[in-house]
Coordinates of C-alpha atoms and ligand atoms in Angstrom, one line a residue:
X29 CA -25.5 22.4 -37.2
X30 CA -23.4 25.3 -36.0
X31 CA -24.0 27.0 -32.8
X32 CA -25.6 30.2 -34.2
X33 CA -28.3 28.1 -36.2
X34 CA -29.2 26.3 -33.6
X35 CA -29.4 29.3 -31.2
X36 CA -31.6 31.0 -33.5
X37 CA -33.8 28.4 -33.7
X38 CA -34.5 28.0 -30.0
X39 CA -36.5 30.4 -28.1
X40 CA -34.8 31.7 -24.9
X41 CA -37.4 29.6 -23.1
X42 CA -36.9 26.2 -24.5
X43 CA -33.5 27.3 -24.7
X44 CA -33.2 26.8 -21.1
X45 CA -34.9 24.1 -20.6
X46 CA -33.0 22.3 -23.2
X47 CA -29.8 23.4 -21.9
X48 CA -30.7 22.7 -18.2
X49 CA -31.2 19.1 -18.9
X50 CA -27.9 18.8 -20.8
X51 CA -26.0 20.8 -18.1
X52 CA -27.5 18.4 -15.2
X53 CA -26.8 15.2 -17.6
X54 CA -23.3 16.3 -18.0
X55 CA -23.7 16.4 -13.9
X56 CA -22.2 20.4 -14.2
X57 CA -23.9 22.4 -11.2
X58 CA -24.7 25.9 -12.5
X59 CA -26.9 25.5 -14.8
X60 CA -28.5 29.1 -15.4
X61 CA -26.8 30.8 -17.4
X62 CA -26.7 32.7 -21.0
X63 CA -27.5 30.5 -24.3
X64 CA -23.9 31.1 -25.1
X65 CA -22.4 29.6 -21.9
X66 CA -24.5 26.8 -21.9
X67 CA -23.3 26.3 -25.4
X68 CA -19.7 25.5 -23.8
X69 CA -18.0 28.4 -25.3
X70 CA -17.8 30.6 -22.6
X71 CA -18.5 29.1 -19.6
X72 CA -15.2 29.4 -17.1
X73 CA -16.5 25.3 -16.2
X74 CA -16.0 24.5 -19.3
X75 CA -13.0 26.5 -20.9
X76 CA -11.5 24.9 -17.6
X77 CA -12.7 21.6 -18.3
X78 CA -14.0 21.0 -15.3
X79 CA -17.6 19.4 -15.4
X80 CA -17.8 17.2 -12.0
X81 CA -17.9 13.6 -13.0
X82 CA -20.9 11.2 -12.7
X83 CA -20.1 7.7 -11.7
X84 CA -22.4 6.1 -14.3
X85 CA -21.7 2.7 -12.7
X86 CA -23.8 4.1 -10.1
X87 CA -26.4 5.4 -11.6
X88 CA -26.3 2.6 -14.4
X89 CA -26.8 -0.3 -10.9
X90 CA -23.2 -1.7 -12.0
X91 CA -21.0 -2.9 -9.5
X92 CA -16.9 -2.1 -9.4
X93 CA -15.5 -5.2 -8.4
X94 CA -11.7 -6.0 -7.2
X95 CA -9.5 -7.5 -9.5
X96 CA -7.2 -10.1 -7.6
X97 CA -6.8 -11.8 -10.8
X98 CA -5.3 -10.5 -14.0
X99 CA -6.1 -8.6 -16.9
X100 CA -9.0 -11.0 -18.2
X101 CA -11.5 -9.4 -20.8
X102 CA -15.0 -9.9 -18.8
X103 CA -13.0 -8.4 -16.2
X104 CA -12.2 -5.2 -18.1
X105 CA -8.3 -6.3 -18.3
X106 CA -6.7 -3.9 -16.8
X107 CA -7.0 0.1 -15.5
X108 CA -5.5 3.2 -16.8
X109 CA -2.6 4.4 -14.7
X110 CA -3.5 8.1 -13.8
X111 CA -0.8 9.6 -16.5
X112 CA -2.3 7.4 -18.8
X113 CA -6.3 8.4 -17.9
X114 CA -5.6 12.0 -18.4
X115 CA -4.1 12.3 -22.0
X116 CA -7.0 10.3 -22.8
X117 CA -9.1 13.2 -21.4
X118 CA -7.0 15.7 -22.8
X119 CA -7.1 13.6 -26.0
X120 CA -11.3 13.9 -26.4
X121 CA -10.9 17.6 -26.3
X122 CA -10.3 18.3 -30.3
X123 CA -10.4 16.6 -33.3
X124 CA -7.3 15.7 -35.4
X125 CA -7.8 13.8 -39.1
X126 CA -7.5 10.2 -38.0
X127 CA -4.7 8.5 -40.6
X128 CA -2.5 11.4 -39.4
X129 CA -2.7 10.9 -36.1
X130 CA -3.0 7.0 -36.4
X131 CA 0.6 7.1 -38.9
X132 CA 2.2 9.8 -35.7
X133 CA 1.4 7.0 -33.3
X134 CA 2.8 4.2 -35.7
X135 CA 6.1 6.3 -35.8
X136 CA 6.5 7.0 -32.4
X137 CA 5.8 4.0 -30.9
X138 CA 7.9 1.9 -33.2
X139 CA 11.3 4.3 -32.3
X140 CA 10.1 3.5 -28.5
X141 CA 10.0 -0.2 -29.0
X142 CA 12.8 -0.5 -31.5
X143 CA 11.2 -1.9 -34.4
X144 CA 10.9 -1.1 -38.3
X145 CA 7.4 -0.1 -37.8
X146 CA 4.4 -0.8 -35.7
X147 CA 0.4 0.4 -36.2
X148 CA -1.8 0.8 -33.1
X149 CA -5.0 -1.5 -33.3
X150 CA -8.3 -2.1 -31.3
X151 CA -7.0 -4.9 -29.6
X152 CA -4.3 -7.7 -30.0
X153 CA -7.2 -9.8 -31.7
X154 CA -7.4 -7.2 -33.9
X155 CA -3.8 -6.9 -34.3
X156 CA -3.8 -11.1 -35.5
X157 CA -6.4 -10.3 -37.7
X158 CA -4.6 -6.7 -39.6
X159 CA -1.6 -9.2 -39.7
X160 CA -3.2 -12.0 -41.5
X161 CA -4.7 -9.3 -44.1
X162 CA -1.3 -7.7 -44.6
X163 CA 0.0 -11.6 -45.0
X164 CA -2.6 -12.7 -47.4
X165 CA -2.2 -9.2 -49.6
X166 CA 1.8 -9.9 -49.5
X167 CA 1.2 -13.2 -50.9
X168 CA -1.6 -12.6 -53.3
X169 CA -0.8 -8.8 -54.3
X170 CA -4.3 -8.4 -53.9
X171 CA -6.4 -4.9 -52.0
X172 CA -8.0 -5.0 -48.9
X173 CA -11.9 -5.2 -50.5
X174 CA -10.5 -8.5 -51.8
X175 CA -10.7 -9.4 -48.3
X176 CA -11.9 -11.8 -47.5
X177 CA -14.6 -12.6 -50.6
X178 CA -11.7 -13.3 -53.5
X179 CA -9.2 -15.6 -51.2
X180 CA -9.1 -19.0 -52.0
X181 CA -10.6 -18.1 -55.3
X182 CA -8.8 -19.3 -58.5
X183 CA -8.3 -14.8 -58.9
X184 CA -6.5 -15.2 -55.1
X185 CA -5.2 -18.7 -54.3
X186 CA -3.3 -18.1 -51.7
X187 CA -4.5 -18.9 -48.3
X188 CA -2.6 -21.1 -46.1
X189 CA -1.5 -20.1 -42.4
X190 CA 0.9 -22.5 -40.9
X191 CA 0.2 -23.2 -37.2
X192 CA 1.2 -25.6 -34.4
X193 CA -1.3 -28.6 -33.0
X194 CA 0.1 -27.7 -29.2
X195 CA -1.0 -23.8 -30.1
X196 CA -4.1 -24.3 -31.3
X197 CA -6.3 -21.4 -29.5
X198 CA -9.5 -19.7 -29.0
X199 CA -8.0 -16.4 -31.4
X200 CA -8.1 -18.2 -34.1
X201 CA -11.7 -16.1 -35.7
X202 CA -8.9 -13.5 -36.1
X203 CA -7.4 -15.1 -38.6
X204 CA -10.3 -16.8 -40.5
X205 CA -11.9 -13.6 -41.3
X206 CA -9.0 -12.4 -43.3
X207 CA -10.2 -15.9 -45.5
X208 CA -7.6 -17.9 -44.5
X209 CA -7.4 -21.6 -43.9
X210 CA -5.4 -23.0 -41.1
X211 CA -2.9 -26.1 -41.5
X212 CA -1.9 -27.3 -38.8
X213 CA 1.6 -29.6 -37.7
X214 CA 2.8 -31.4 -35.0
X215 CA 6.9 -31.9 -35.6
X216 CA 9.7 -30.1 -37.8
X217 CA 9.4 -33.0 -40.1
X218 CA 5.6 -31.9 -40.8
X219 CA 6.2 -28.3 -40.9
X220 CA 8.9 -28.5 -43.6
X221 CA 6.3 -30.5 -45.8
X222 CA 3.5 -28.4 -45.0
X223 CA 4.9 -24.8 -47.1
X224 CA 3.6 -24.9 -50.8
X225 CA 2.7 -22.0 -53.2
X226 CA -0.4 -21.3 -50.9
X227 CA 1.3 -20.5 -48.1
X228 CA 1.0 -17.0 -46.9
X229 CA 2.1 -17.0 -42.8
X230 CA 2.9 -18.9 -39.8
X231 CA 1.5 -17.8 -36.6
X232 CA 3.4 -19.0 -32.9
X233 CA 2.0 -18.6 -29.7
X234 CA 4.5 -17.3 -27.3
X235 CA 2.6 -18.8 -24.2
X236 CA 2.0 -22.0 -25.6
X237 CA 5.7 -22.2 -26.9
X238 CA 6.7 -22.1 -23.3
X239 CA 4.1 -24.0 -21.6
X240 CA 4.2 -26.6 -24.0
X241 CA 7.9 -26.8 -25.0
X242 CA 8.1 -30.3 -25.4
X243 CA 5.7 -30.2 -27.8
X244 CA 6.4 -27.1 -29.6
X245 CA 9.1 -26.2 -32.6
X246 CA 11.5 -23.6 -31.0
X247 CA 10.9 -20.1 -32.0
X248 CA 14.3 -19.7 -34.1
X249 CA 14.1 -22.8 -36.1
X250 CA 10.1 -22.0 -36.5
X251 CA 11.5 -18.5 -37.6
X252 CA 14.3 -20.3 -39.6
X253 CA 12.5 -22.2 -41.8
X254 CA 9.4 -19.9 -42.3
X255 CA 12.0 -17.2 -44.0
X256 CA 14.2 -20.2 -45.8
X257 CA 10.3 -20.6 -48.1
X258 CA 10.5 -16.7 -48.1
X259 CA 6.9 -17.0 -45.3
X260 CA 6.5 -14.1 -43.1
X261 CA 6.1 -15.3 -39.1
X262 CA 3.7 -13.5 -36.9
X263 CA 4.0 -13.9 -32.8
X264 CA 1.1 -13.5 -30.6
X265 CA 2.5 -12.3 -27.8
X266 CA -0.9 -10.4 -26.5
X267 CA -0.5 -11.2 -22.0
X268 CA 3.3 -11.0 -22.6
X269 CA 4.4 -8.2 -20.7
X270 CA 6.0 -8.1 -18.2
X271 CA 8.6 -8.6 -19.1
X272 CA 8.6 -4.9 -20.7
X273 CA 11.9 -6.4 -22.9
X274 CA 9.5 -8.6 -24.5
X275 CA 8.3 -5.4 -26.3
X276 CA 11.6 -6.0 -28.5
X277 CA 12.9 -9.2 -27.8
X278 CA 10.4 -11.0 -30.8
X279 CA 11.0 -8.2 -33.4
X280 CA 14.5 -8.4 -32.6
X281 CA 14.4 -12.4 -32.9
X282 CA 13.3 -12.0 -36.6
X283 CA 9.4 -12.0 -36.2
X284 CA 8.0 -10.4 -39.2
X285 CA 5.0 -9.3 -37.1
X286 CA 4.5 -9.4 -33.0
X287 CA 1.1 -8.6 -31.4
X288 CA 0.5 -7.1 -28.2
X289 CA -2.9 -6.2 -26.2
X290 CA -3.0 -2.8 -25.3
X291 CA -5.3 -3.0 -22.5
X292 CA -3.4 -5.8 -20.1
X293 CA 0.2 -5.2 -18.8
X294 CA 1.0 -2.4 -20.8
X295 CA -2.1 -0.9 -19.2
X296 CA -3.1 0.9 -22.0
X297 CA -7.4 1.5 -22.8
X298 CA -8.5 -2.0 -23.0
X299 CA -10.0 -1.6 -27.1
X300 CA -6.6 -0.6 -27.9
X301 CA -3.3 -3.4 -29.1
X302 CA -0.1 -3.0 -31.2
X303 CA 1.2 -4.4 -34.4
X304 CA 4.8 -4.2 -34.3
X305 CA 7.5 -5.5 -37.1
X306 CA 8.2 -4.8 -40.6
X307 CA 7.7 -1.8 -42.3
X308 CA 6.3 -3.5 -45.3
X309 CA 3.8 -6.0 -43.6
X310 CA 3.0 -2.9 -41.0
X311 CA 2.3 -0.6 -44.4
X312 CA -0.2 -3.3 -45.5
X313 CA -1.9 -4.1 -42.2
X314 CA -2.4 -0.2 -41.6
X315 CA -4.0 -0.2 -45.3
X316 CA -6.7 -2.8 -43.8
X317 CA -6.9 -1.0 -40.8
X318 CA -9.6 1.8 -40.1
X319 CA -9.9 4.6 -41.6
X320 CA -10.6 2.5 -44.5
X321 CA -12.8 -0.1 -45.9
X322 CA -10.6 -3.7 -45.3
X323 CA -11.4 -6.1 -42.4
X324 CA -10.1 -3.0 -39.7
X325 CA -13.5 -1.0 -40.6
X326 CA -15.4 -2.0 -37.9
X327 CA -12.1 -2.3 -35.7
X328 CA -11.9 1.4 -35.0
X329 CA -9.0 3.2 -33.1
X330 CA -10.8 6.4 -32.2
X331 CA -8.5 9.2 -31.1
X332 CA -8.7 8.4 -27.6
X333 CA -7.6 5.0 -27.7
X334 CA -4.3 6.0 -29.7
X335 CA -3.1 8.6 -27.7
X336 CA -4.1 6.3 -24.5
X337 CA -1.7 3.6 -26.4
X338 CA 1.2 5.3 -26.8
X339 CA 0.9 7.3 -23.3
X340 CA 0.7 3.7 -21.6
X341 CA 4.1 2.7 -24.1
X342 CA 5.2 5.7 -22.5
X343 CA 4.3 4.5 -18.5
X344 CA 5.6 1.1 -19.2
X345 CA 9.1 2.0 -20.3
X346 CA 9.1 4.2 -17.4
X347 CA 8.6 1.2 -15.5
X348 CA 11.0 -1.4 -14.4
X349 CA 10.3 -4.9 -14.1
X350 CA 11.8 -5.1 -10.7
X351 CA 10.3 -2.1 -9.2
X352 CA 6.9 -3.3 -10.7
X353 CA 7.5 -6.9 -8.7
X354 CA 8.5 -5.6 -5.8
X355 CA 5.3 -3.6 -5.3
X356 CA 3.3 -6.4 -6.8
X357 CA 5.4 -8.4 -3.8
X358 CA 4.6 -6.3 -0.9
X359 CA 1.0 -6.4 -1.8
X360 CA 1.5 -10.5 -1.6
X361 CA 3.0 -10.1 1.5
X362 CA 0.2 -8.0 3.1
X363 CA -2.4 -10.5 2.0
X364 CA -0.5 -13.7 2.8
X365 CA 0.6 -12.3 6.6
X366 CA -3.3 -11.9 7.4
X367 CA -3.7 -15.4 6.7
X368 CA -0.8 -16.9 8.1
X369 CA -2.7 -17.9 11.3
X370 CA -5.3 -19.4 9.8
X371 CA -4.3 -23.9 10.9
X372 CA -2.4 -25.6 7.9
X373 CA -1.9 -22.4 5.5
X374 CA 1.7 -22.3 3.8
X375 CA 2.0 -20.0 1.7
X376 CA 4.6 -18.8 -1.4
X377 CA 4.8 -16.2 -4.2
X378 CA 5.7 -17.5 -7.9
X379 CA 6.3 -16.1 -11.0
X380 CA 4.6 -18.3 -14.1
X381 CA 7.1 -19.0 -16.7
X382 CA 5.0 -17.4 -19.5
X383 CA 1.6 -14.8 -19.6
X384 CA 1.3 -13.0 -16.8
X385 CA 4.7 -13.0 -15.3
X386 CA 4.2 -11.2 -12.0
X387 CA 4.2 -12.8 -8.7
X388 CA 1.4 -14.9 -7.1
X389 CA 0.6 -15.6 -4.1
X390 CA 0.1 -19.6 -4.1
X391 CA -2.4 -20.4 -0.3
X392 CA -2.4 -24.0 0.7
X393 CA -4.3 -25.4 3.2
X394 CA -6.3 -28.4 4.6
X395 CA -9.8 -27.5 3.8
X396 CA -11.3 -30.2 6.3
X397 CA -9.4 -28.6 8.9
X398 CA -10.6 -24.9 7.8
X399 CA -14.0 -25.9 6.8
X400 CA -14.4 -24.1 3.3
X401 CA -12.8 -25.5 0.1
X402 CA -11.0 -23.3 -1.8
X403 CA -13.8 -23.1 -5.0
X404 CA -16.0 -22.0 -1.7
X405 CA -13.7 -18.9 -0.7
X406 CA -13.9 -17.9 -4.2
X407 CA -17.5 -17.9 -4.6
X408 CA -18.2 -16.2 -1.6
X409 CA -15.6 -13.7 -2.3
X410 CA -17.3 -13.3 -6.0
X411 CA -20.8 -12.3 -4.4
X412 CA -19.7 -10.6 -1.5
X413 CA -20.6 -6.5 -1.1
X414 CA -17.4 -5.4 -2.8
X415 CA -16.9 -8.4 -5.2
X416 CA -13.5 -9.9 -5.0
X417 CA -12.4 -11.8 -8.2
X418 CA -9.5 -14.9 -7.1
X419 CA -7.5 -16.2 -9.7
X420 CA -10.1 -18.5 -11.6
X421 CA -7.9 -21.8 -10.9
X422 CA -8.3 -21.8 -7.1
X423 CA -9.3 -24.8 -6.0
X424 CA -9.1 -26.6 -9.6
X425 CA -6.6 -29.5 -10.0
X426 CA -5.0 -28.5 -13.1
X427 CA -4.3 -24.9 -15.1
X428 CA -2.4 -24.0 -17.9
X429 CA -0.1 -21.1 -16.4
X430 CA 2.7 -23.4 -15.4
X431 CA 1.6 -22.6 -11.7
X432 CA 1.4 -25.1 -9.3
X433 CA -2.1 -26.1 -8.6
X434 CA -4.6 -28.4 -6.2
X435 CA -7.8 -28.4 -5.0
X436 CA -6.5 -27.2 -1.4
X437 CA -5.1 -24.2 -3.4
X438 CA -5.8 -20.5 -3.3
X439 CA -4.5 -18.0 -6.3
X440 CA -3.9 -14.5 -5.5
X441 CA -2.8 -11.9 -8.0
X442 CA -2.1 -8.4 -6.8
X443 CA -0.8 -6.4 -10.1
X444 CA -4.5 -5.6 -11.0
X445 CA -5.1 -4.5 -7.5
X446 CA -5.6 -0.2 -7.2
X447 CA -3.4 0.6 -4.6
X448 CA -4.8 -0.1 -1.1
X449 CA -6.9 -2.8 -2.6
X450 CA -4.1 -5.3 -1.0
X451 CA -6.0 -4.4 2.6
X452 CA -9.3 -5.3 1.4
X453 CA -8.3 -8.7 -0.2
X454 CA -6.7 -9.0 3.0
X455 CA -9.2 -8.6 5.3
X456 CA -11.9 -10.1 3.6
X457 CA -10.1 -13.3 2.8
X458 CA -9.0 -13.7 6.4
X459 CA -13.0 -13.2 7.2
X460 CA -14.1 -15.9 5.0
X461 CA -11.4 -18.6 5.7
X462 CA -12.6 -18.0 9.6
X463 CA -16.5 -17.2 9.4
X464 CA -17.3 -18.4 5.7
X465 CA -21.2 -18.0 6.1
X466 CA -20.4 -14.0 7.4
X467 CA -19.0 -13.6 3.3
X468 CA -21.4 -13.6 0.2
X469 CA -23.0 -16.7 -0.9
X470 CA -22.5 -20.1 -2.1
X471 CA -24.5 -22.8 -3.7
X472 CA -22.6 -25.8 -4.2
X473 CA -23.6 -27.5 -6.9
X474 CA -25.6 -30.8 -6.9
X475 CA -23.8 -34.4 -7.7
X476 CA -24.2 -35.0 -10.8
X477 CA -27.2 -38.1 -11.0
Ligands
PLP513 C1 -5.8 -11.5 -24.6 C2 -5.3 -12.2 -25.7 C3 -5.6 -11.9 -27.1 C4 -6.6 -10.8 -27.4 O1 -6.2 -9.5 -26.9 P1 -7.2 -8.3 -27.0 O2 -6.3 -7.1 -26.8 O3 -8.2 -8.5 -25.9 O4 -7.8 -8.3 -28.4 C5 -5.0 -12.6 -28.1 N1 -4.1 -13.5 -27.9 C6 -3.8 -13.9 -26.6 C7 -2.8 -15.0 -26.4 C8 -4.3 -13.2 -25.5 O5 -4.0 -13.6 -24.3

């Protein structure tokens, strides 16, 4: 309804009243005012676009916590740095037709990252499953409403994605939508014999590649033998950066298609991921991808999330990986001096070999001497006033990070941390290793009987 309908419809009376309890909603303090300013079109607030914030966390009983893990989903991945926060502002403020802006994005980002092509997507999840589509329409020469209904179908035979046992994962429902089937191998020997006229892509997860070398195919031969059966190869690399090179170094390595979440160390909006590679499996995924009616529909990219992707692509190349560690460093070092009394602590800052390559602080420490386990410190740190998240494998005897780990073990990580978070962490975690009972709460679980 246009503005003047609607202002003839409303008596100055109701208009007010109406317009008062939007104004105070929208937390703006004046709130008398003509019909026409309350309207937003010529209010000075609002031609400055300055309407003071509400914290809705507040008011909504939600709790910020502090993130001294990484950029897990339930813990909302990662923030927006501040240059990144404010084209997304700036970004809400009009509208633009969607595929244009969606297809400027796709342009722009692929010249940044040095690739044929690349489409922005709500997510790397989403990013596997636009890949798969484009895959299974390459294959198939078949149209995203085909999808996922007429795959496997004598119409659409093609339906086979080629993936490692050691890789196995929980992303997986990415794929499967698109109405593939998964076959999975263990050795070269197997994946040689496993391509056959159904084949349609081979997907390789970077982390696991690393983690488990032994008992992975190496990405070139993997590459090598996908393209000798004329098989397009997709690479989840979604927690892969840093290192901000990896943002090239798959394309560049012959990767048909490389994902990467938006929302974790590119620091991007966290609904927001990238599709990078070849211009014609990139041309197919975008065709599945919303605006549309493929698998993408419900995936949605609003206007806010695209510009916020390529504004973070802009902040991370700005970055450098060594600046970024040292930072990331210090903040280790102000948490780990603040302990370092504590009896028995040692303590030492390691890089993972693959997902979330920034430094950690590693804390070991006789427990029986301290008189709180690990798993303890973590709890209590969880429940405390201002809720302080640990690395979720302190105190467990095993992870799968390549990070050294025991049940005597603490894991800090500070590159999720806003800056002067480091003190907190600090101070609280020297508080609970000294006077557990003075920090949140902790119900140790009964033997099992
Ligand atoms: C986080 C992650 C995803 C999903 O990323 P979203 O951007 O949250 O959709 C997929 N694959 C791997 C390996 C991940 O770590």
């Amino acid at each position: 309804m246009a503005n003047r309908d609607l202002r003839s419809l409303l008596t100055r009376r109701h208009f007010l009243r109406w317009s008062q309890g939007v104004m105070a909603a929208l937390g703006s303090v004046p709130v008398l005012g003509s019909a026409v300013e309350a309207l937003g079109e010529a209010s000075p607030a609002a031609k400055a676009g300055m309407h003071a914030a509400v914290d809705y966390y507040a008011k909504l009983g939600v709790k910020p916590i502090i993130n001294a893990y990484d950029t897990v989903t339930n813990l909302t991945a990662s923030t927006m740095p501040p240059q990144v926060q404010a084209a997304v502002a700036m970004a809400a403020k009009k509208h633009v037709q969607l595929a244009e802006l969606q297809r400027a994005c796709g342009t722009y980002i692929a010249d940044k990252l040095h690739c044929e092509a690349a489409v922005v997507s709500c997510g790397a999840s989403s990013a596997l499953s636009l890949a798969t589509a484009a895959c299974v329409q390459a294959a198939n020469g078949c149209k995203p409403g085909d999808i996922p209904q007429e795959i496997g179908t004598a119409k659409f035979p093609k339906n086979e994605v080629i993936v490692q046992k050691s890789q196995r994962y929980e992303y997986e429902h990415a794929m499967y939508i698109a109405g593939i089937k998964i076959v999975e191998v263990s050795n070269m020997e197997e994946y040689q014999r496993a391509f056959n006229e159904r084949t349609v892509m081979t997907n390789y997860l970077n982390k696991f590649g690393i983690i488990y070398k032994d008992q992975s195919i190496p990405m070139e031969d993997w590459i090598r033998v996908a393209h000798e059966h004329g098989v397009p190869c997709h690479c989840d690399a979604a927690a892969d950066v840093p290192p901000i090179s990896n943002l090239w170094k798959f394309t560049e390595m012959g990767f048909d298609l490389v994902c990467f979440s938006g929302g974790k160390g590119i620091r991007g909006p966290q609904n927001a991921g990238l599709l990078l590679g070849k211009k014609k499996y990139i041309d197919l995924a975008a065709a599945n991808n919303n605006p549309g009616t493929g698998i993408g529909r419900g995936m949605k990219v609003a206007k806010e999330q695209l510009v916020g992707m390529v504004a973070a692509v802009d902040w991370i190349l700005a970055q450098t990986d060594e600046g970024l560690d040292r930072e990331w460093t210090r903040r280790c070092n102000v948490i780990s001096d603040a302990v370092k009394s504590i009896p028995t602590m040692k303590s030492s800052v390691m890089i993972p070999p693959a997902e979330n390559q920034v430094p950690h602080l590693i804390l070991t420490y006789d427990p029986a001497v301290v008189g709180v386990t690990p798993r303890e410190v973590s709890a209590r740190l969880r429940t405390d006033t201002t809720p302080i998240f640990l690395n979720e494998y302190t105190g467990a005897a095993k992870n799968n990070q390549g990070l050294p780990s025991s049940v005597n073990t603490i894991i800090v990580e500070t590159w999720m941390l806003e800056p002067g978070d480091e003190y907190t962490v600090a101070r609280r975690l020297h508080k609970v290793l000294t006077d557990p009972k003075s920090v949140g709460t902790y119900a140790p679980r009964p033997a099992r009987g």
